JSON list of C-alpha atoms in Angstrom, two decimals:
[
{"chain": "J", "resi": 68, "resn": "MET", "atom": "CA", "xyz": [-0.13, -0.13, 0.33]},
{"chain": "J", "resi": 69, "resn": "SER", "atom": "CA", "xyz": [1.42, 3.48, -0.88]},
{"chain": "J", "resi": 70, "resn": "LYS", "atom": "CA", "xyz": [1.82, 6.15, 1.97]},
{"chain": "J", "resi": 71, "resn": "ARG", "atom": "CA", "xyz": [-1.19, 8.07, -0.11]},
{"chain": "J", "resi": 72, "resn": "GLU", "atom": "CA", "xyz": [-3.40, 5.14, 0.61]},
{"chain": "J", "resi": 73, "resn": "THR", "atom": "CA", "xyz": [-2.27, 4.60, 3.93]},
{"chain": "J", "resi": 74, "resn": "GLU", "atom": "CA", "xyz": [-2.62, 8.66, 5.01]},
{"chain": "J", "resi": 75, "resn": "GLN", "atom": "CA", "xyz": [-6.39, 8.54, 3.14]},
{"chain": "J", "resi": 76, "resn": "ARG", "atom": "CA", "xyz": [-7.06, 5.89, 5.76]},
{"chain": "J", "resi": 77, "resn": "TYR", "atom": "CA", "xyz": [-5.35, 7.52, 8.69]},
{"chain": "J", "resi": 78, "resn": "LEU", "atom": "CA", "xyz": [-7.52, 10.50, 8.16]},
{"chain": "J", "resi": 79, "resn": "ALA", "atom": "CA", "xyz": [-11.02, 8.68, 7.22]},
{"chain": "J", "resi": 80, "resn": "ALA", "atom": "CA", "xyz": [-10.56, 6.80, 10.73]},
{"chain": "J", "resi": 81, "resn": "CYS", "atom": "CA", "xyz": [-9.77, 10.21, 12.71]},
{"chain": "J", "resi": 82, "resn": "ALA", "atom": "CA", "xyz": [-13.35, 11.66, 10.74]},
{"chain": "J", "resi": 83, "resn": "ILE", "atom": "CA", "xyz": [-15.48, 9.07, 11.07]},
{"chain": "J", "resi": 84, "resn": "ALA", "atom": "CA", "xyz": [-13.90, 7.90, 14.96]},
{"chain": "J", "resi": 85, "resn": "HIS", "atom": "CA", "xyz": [-15.13, 11.20, 15.64]},
{"chain": "J", "resi": 86, "resn": "GLU", "atom": "CA", "xyz": [-18.19, 11.64, 14.07]},
{"chain": "J", "resi": 87, "resn": "ALA", "atom": "CA", "xyz": [-19.12, 8.06, 16.14]},
{"chain": "J", "resi": 88, "resn": "GLY", "atom": "CA", "xyz": [-18.49, 9.96, 19.19]},
{"chain": "J", "resi": 89, "resn": "ARG", "atom": "CA", "xyz": [-20.60, 12.01, 18.14]},
{"chain": "J", "resi": 90, "resn": "LEU", "atom": "CA", "xyz": [-23.22, 10.23, 17.98]},
{"chain": "J", "resi": 91, "resn": "MET", "atom": "CA", "xyz": [-21.83, 8.04, 21.19]},
{"chain": "J", "resi": 92, "resn": "ARG", "atom": "CA", "xyz": [-22.23, 11.09, 23.09]},
{"chain": "J", "resi": 93, "resn": "ALA", "atom": "CA", "xyz": [-25.79, 12.20, 22.46]},
{"chain": "J", "resi": 94, "resn": "HIS", "atom": "CA", "xyz": [-26.87, 8.55, 22.92]},
{"chain": "J", "resi": 95, "resn": "TYR", "atom": "CA", "xyz": [-24.73, 8.57, 26.42]},
{"chain": "J", "resi": 96, "resn": "GLU", "atom": "CA", "xyz": [-26.69, 12.34, 27.18]},
{"chain": "J", "resi": 97, "resn": "LYS", "atom": "CA", "xyz": [-30.22, 10.93, 27.00]},
{"chain": "J", "resi": 98, "resn": "ARG", "atom": "CA", "xyz": [-29.72, 7.33, 27.74]},
{"chain": "J", "resi": 99, "resn": "GLU", "atom": "CA", "xyz": [-32.07, 5.99, 30.37]},
{"chain": "J", "resi": 100, "resn": "LYS", "atom": "CA", "xyz": [-31.14, 3.85, 33.08]},
{"chain": "J", "resi": 101, "resn": "ASN", "atom": "CA", "xyz": [-30.73, -0.10, 33.21]},
{"chain": "J", "resi": 102, "resn": "SER", "atom": "CA", "xyz": [-31.33, 0.70, 29.33]},
{"chain": "J", "resi": 103, "resn": "TYR", "atom": "CA", "xyz": [-28.92, -2.09, 28.28]},
{"chain": "J", "resi": 104, "resn": "THR", "atom": "CA", "xyz": [-29.20, -5.81, 27.61]},
{"chain": "J", "resi": 105, "resn": "LEU", "atom": "CA", "xyz": [-26.34, -8.56, 28.45]},
{"chain": "J", "resi": 106, "resn": "LYS", "atom": "CA", "xyz": [-24.32, -10.73, 25.96]},
{"chain": "J", "resi": 107, "resn": "GLY", "atom": "CA", "xyz": [-22.86, -12.23, 28.46]},
{"chain": "J", "resi": 108, "resn": "HIS", "atom": "CA", "xyz": [-21.37, -11.81, 32.30]},
{"chain": "J", "resi": 109, "resn": "GLN", "atom": "CA", "xyz": [-20.89, -8.36, 32.65]},
{"chain": "J", "resi": 110, "resn": "ASP", "atom": "CA", "xyz": [-20.71, -7.77, 28.92]},
{"chain": "J", "resi": 111, "resn": "PHE", "atom": "CA", "xyz": [-22.83, -5.19, 28.24]},
{"chain": "J", "resi": 112, "resn": "LEU", "atom": "CA", "xyz": [-25.29, -4.26, 24.90]},
{"chain": "J", "resi": 113, "resn": "THR", "atom": "CA", "xyz": [-26.64, -0.86, 24.37]},
{"chain": "J", "resi": 114, "resn": "GLU", "atom": "CA", "xyz": [-28.63, 0.47, 21.45]},
{"chain": "J", "resi": 115, "resn": "ALA", "atom": "CA", "xyz": [-25.83, 2.94, 20.86]},
{"chain": "J", "resi": 116, "resn": "ASP", "atom": "CA", "xyz": [-23.58, -0.06, 20.16]},
{"chain": "J", "resi": 117, "resn": "GLY", "atom": "CA", "xyz": [-25.47, -1.07, 17.32]},
{"chain": "J", "resi": 118, "resn": "GLU", "atom": "CA", "xyz": [-25.92, 2.32, 15.60]},
{"chain": "J", "resi": 119, "resn": "VAL", "atom": "CA", "xyz": [-22.02, 3.78, 16.14]},
{"chain": "J", "resi": 120, "resn": "GLU", "atom": "CA", "xyz": [-21.18, 0.01, 14.57]},
{"chain": "J", "resi": 121, "resn": "LYS", "atom": "CA", "xyz": [-24.03, 0.84, 11.39]},
{"chain": "J", "resi": 122, "resn": "LEU", "atom": "CA", "xyz": [-22.82, 4.71, 11.12]},
{"chain": "J", "resi": 123, "resn": "ILE", "atom": "CA", "xyz": [-18.43, 3.34, 10.97]},
{"chain": "J", "resi": 124, "resn": "VAL", "atom": "CA", "xyz": [-19.36, 0.60, 8.59]},
{"chain": "J", "resi": 125, "resn": "ARG", "atom": "CA", "xyz": [-21.65, 2.67, 6.58]},
{"chain": "J", "resi": 126, "resn": "ARG", "atom": "CA", "xyz": [-18.72, 5.45, 6.43]},
{"chain": "J", "resi": 127, "resn": "LEU", "atom": "CA", "xyz": [-15.40, 2.60, 6.06]},
{"chain": "J", "resi": 128, "resn": "GLY", "atom": "CA", "xyz": [-18.13, 0.95, 2.88]},
{"chain": "J", "resi": 129, "resn": "GLU", "atom": "CA", "xyz": [-18.48, 4.71, 1.55]},
{"chain": "J", "resi": 130, "resn": "ALA", "atom": "CA", "xyz": [-14.55, 5.67, 1.90]},
{"chain": "J", "resi": 131, "resn": "PHE", "atom": "CA", "xyz": [-13.01, 1.70, 1.12]},
{"chain": "J", "resi": 132, "resn": "PRO", "atom": "CA", "xyz": [-15.59, -0.37, -0.86]},
{"chain": "J", "resi": 133, "resn": "ASP", "atom": "CA", "xyz": [-12.71, -2.90, -1.42]},
{"chain": "J", "resi": 134, "resn": "ASP", "atom": "CA", "xyz": [-12.15, -3.03, 2.39]},
{"chain": "J", "resi": 135, "resn": "THR", "atom": "CA", "xyz": [-13.63, -5.46, 4.46]},
{"chain": "J", "resi": 136, "resn": "VAL", "atom": "CA", "xyz": [-14.72, -4.53, 8.14]},
{"chain": "J", "resi": 137, "resn": "PHE", "atom": "CA", "xyz": [-14.84, -6.72, 11.20]},
{"chain": "J", "resi": 138, "resn": "GLY", "atom": "CA", "xyz": [-17.20, -5.10, 13.49]},
{"chain": "J", "resi": 139, "resn": "GLU", "atom": "CA", "xyz": [-17.19, -5.98, 17.61]},
{"chain": "J", "resi": 140, "resn": "GLU", "atom": "CA", "xyz": [-21.03, -6.23, 17.13]},
{"chain": "J", "resi": 141, "resn": "GLY", "atom": "CA", "xyz": [-21.83, -7.21, 13.97]},
{"chain": "J", "resi": 142, "resn": "GLY", "atom": "CA", "xyz": [-18.88, -9.16, 13.00]},
{"chain": "J", "resi": 143, "resn": "GLY", "atom": "CA", "xyz": [-17.85, -9.54, 9.09]},
{"chain": "J", "resi": 144, "resn": "LYS", "atom": "CA", "xyz": [-15.56, -10.68, 7.38]},
{"chain": "J", "resi": 145, "resn": "PHE", "atom": "CA", "xyz": [-11.49, -10.36, 7.33]},
{"chain": "J", "resi": 146, "resn": "SER", "atom": "CA", "xyz": [-9.45, -9.54, 3.85]},
{"chain": "J", "resi": 147, "resn": "SER", "atom": "CA", "xyz": [-5.70, -8.39, 3.39]},
{"chain": "J", "resi": 148, "resn": "ARG", "atom": "CA", "xyz": [-7.50, -5.44, 3.52]},
{"chain": "J", "resi": 149, "resn": "ALA", "atom": "CA", "xyz": [-10.15, -5.12, 6.88]},
{"chain": "J", "resi": 150, "resn": "TRP", "atom": "CA", "xyz": [-10.81, -2.83, 9.32]},
{"chain": "J", "resi": 151, "resn": "VAL", "atom": "CA", "xyz": [-11.74, -3.25, 12.78]},
{"chain": "J", "resi": 152, "resn": "ILE", "atom": "CA", "xyz": [-13.73, -1.74, 14.90]},
{"chain": "J", "resi": 153, "resn": "ASP", "atom": "CA", "xyz": [-15.36, -1.59, 18.36]},
{"chain": "J", "resi": 154, "resn": "PRO", "atom": "CA", "xyz": [-17.95, 0.87, 18.41]},
{"chain": "J", "resi": 155, "resn": "ILE", "atom": "CA", "xyz": [-18.22, 1.66, 22.52]},
{"chain": "J", "resi": 156, "resn": "ASP", "atom": "CA", "xyz": [-15.14, 0.50, 23.96]},
{"chain": "J", "resi": 157, "resn": "GLY", "atom": "CA", "xyz": [-16.39, 0.64, 27.69]},
{"chain": "J", "resi": 158, "resn": "THR", "atom": "CA", "xyz": [-19.50, -0.25, 27.01]},
{"chain": "J", "resi": 159, "resn": "ALA", "atom": "CA", "xyz": [-20.18, -1.56, 30.83]},
{"chain": "J", "resi": 160, "resn": "ASN", "atom": "CA", "xyz": [-18.93, 2.21, 31.97]},
{"chain": "J", "resi": 161, "resn": "PHE", "atom": "CA", "xyz": [-21.54, 3.82, 28.78]},
{"chain": "J", "resi": 162, "resn": "ALA", "atom": "CA", "xyz": [-24.48, 1.38, 30.35]},
{"chain": "J", "resi": 163, "resn": "ARG", "atom": "CA", "xyz": [-23.97, 2.58, 33.36]},
{"chain": "J", "resi": 164, "resn": "GLY", "atom": "CA", "xyz": [-23.43, 6.32, 32.93]},
{"chain": "J", "resi": 165, "resn": "VAL", "atom": "CA", "xyz": [-19.47, 6.50, 34.20]},
{"chain": "J", "resi": 166, "resn": "PRO", "atom": "CA", "xyz": [-18.22, 8.77, 31.24]},
{"chain": "J", "resi": 167, "resn": "HIS", "atom": "CA", "xyz": [-14.84, 7.20, 30.32]},
{"chain": "J", "resi": 168, "resn": "PHE", "atom": "CA", "xyz": [-15.24, 5.38, 27.31]},
{"chain": "J", "resi": 169, "resn": "CYS", "atom": "CA", "xyz": [-14.50, 5.88, 23.49]},
{"chain": "J", "resi": 170, "resn": "THR", "atom": "CA", "xyz": [-15.05, 4.47, 19.61]},
{"chain": "J", "resi": 171, "resn": "SER", "atom": "CA", "xyz": [-11.57, 2.14, 18.28]},
{"chain": "J", "resi": 172, "resn": "ILE", "atom": "CA", "xyz": [-11.30, 2.15, 15.09]},
{"chain": "J", "resi": 173, "resn": "ALA", "atom": "CA", "xyz": [-7.57, 0.23, 13.13]},
{"chain": "J", "resi": 174, "resn": "TYR", "atom": "CA", "xyz": [-7.17, -0.82, 9.45]},
{"chain": "J", "resi": 175, "resn": "VAL", "atom": "CA", "xyz": [-4.52, -4.27, 9.11]},
{"chain": "J", "resi": 176, "resn": "GLN", "atom": "CA", "xyz": [-3.45, -4.66, 5.70]},
{"chain": "J", "resi": 177, "resn": "ASP", "atom": "CA", "xyz": [-1.82, -7.87, 4.96]},
{"chain": "J", "resi": 178, "resn": "GLY", "atom": "CA", "xyz": [-2.32, -8.83, 9.12]},
{"chain": "J", "resi": 179, "resn": "LYS", "atom": "CA", "xyz": [-0.34, -5.59, 10.48]},
{"chain": "J", "resi": 180, "resn": "ILE", "atom": "CA", "xyz": [-1.83, -3.16, 11.98]},
{"chain": "J", "resi": 181, "resn": "ALA", "atom": "CA", "xyz": [-1.14, 0.57, 9.64]},
{"chain": "J", "resi": 182, "resn": "VAL", "atom": "CA", "xyz": [-3.77, 3.10, 11.13]},
{"chain": "J", "resi": 183, "resn": "GLY", "atom": "CA", "xyz": [-5.41, 3.26, 14.49]},
{"chain": "J", "resi": 184, "resn": "ALA", "atom": "CA", "xyz": [-7.70, 5.97, 15.95]},
{"chain": "J", "resi": 185, "resn": "ILE", "atom": "CA", "xyz": [-8.97, 6.03, 19.20]},
{"chain": "J", "resi": 186, "resn": "TYR", "atom": "CA", "xyz": [-11.57, 9.04, 20.58]},
{"chain": "J", "resi": 187, "resn": "ASN", "atom": "CA", "xyz": [-13.09, 9.44, 24.08]},
{"chain": "J", "resi": 188, "resn": "PRO", "atom": "CA", "xyz": [-16.42, 11.75, 23.36]},
{"chain": "J", "resi": 189, "resn": "ILE", "atom": "CA", "xyz": [-16.58, 12.96, 26.91]},
{"chain": "J", "resi": 190, "resn": "LEU", "atom": "CA", "xyz": [-12.70, 14.23, 27.41]},
{"chain": "J", "resi": 191, "resn": "ASP", "atom": "CA", "xyz": [-12.83, 15.16, 22.93]},
{"chain": "J", "resi": 192, "resn": "GLU", "atom": "CA", "xyz": [-9.48, 13.41, 23.02]},
{"chain": "J", "resi": 193, "resn": "MET", "atom": "CA", "xyz": [-8.34, 11.83, 19.67]},
{"chain": "J", "resi": 194, "resn": "PHE", "atom": "CA", "xyz": [-5.37, 9.65, 20.01]},
{"chain": "J", "resi": 195, "resn": "ALA", "atom": "CA", "xyz": [-3.98, 8.48, 16.74]},
{"chain": "J", "resi": 196, "resn": "ALA", "atom": "CA", "xyz": [-1.20, 6.47, 14.57]},
{"chain": "J", "resi": 197, "resn": "GLN", "atom": "CA", "xyz": [0.12, 4.91, 11.30]},
{"chain": "J", "resi": 198, "resn": "ALA", "atom": "CA", "xyz": [2.44, 2.99, 10.88]},
{"chain": "J", "resi": 199, "resn": "GLY", "atom": "CA", "xyz": [5.86, 4.32, 10.77]},
{"chain": "J", "resi": 200, "resn": "GLY", "atom": "CA", "xyz": [4.04, 7.85, 11.75]},
{"chain": "J", "resi": 201, "resn": "GLY", "atom": "CA", "xyz": [3.89, 7.86, 15.13]},
{"chain": "J", "resi": 202, "resn": "ALA", "atom": "CA", "xyz": [1.01, 9.15, 17.34]},
{"chain": "J", "resi": 203, "resn": "THR", "atom": "CA", "xyz": [-0.86, 11.86, 18.01]},
{"chain": "J", "resi": 204, "resn": "LEU", "atom": "CA", "xyz": [-2.96, 13.19, 20.58]},
{"chain": "J", "resi": 205, "resn": "ASN", "atom": "CA", "xyz": [-5.48, 15.55, 19.00]},
{"chain": "J", "resi": 206, "resn": "GLY", "atom": "CA", "xyz": [-3.09, 16.26, 16.28]},
{"chain": "J", "resi": 207, "resn": "ARG", "atom": "CA", "xyz": [0.12, 16.65, 19.03]},
{"chain": "J", "resi": 208, "resn": "PRO", "atom": "CA", "xyz": [2.90, 13.91, 18.47]},
{"chain": "J", "resi": 209, "resn": "LEU", "atom": "CA", "xyz": [3.20, 11.44, 21.36]},
{"chain": "J", "resi": 210, "resn": "LYS", "atom": "CA", "xyz": [6.88, 11.08, 22.61]},
{"chain": "J", "resi": 211, "resn": "VAL", "atom": "CA", "xyz": [8.11, 8.54, 24.92]},
{"chain": "J", "resi": 212, "resn": "SER", "atom": "CA", "xyz": [10.47, 9.01, 27.95]},
{"chain": "J", "resi": 213, "resn": "ALA", "atom": "CA", "xyz": [14.12, 9.54, 27.05]},
{"chain": "J", "resi": 214, "resn": "THR", "atom": "CA", "xyz": [15.07, 7.95, 29.85]},
{"chain": "J", "resi": 215, "resn": "SER", "atom": "CA", "xyz": [17.35, 4.65, 30.12]},
{"chain": "J", "resi": 216, "resn": "ASP", "atom": "CA", "xyz": [17.44, 4.02, 33.61]},
{"chain": "J", "resi": 217, "resn": "PHE", "atom": "CA", "xyz": [13.32, 3.54, 34.54]},
{"chain": "J", "resi": 218, "resn": "ARG", "atom": "CA", "xyz": [14.82, 3.33, 38.48]},
{"chain": "J", "resi": 219, "resn": "ALA", "atom": "CA", "xyz": [15.30, 7.20, 37.86]},
{"chain": "J", "resi": 220, "resn": "ASP", "atom": "CA", "xyz": [11.99, 8.45, 36.32]},
{"chain": "J", "resi": 221, "resn": "ARG", "atom": "CA", "xyz": [9.52, 6.84, 38.78]},
{"chain": "J", "resi": 222, "resn": "LYS", "atom": "CA", "xyz": [6.78, 8.21, 40.21]},
{"chain": "J", "resi": 223, "resn": "SER", "atom": "CA", "xyz": [4.66, 6.09, 42.87]},
{"chain": "J", "resi": 224, "resn": "THR", "atom": "CA", "xyz": [1.22, 6.72, 44.95]},
{"chain": "J", "resi": 225, "resn": "ARG", "atom": "CA", "xyz": [0.78, 5.01, 48.00]},
{"chain": "J", "resi": 226, "resn": "LEU", "atom": "CA", "xyz": [-2.63, 4.62, 50.11]},
{"chain": "J", "resi": 227, "resn": "ASN", "atom": "CA", "xyz": [-3.54, 3.99, 53.65]},
{"chain": "J", "resi": 228, "resn": "SER", "atom": "CA", "xyz": [-6.25, 4.96, 55.85]},
{"chain": "J", "resi": 229, "resn": "SER", "atom": "CA", "xyz": [-4.75, 8.14, 57.27]},
{"chain": "J", "resi": 230, "resn": "HIS", "atom": "CA", "xyz": [-3.17, 9.94, 54.07]},
{"chain": "J", "resi": 231, "resn": "ILE", "atom": "CA", "xyz": [-2.23, 9.61, 50.26]},
{"chain": "J", "resi": 232, "resn": "THR", "atom": "CA", "xyz": [2.28, 9.53, 49.80]},
{"chain": "J", "resi": 233, "resn": "ILE", "atom": "CA", "xyz": [3.09, 10.72, 46.39]},
{"chain": "J", "resi": 234, "resn": "SER", "atom": "CA", "xyz": [7.03, 9.84, 45.96]},
{"chain": "J", "resi": 235, "resn": "TYR", "atom": "CA", "xyz": [9.05, 10.61, 42.81]}
]
């Protein structure tokens, strides 16, 4: 795949994740208490999961009709050019009213992840990456620590019943 094709998928993944996030947030803000079903033990399913997945699948299909899509809720197909999506990553939080969830979209080329986008609509945070291009948060590059000795760059927190201790 060319760099241009990867870039197109990167931009599409970010735009679609953002659009899905707006839909997710709208559902979250109007959800009713206990408006979910259980697929299994602690495996929640909401109406929003299905709607968000349909939106993502439709947008990806419009943009890249030759790619396949596999979604957490609806399944799908895998090919040498496949999208893997989790419409609401953190459905248990979503269903319980805990504002910590996101949508996750990845593009896999020949078995290797080439593009990823994770969007949290509550915090308006877009984590995105493409192979060979690094990762970003809201468009700003993310960097790892330059520390080679992790003992020197360690932070710890200790809690007990009377106080909190933070050491650096």
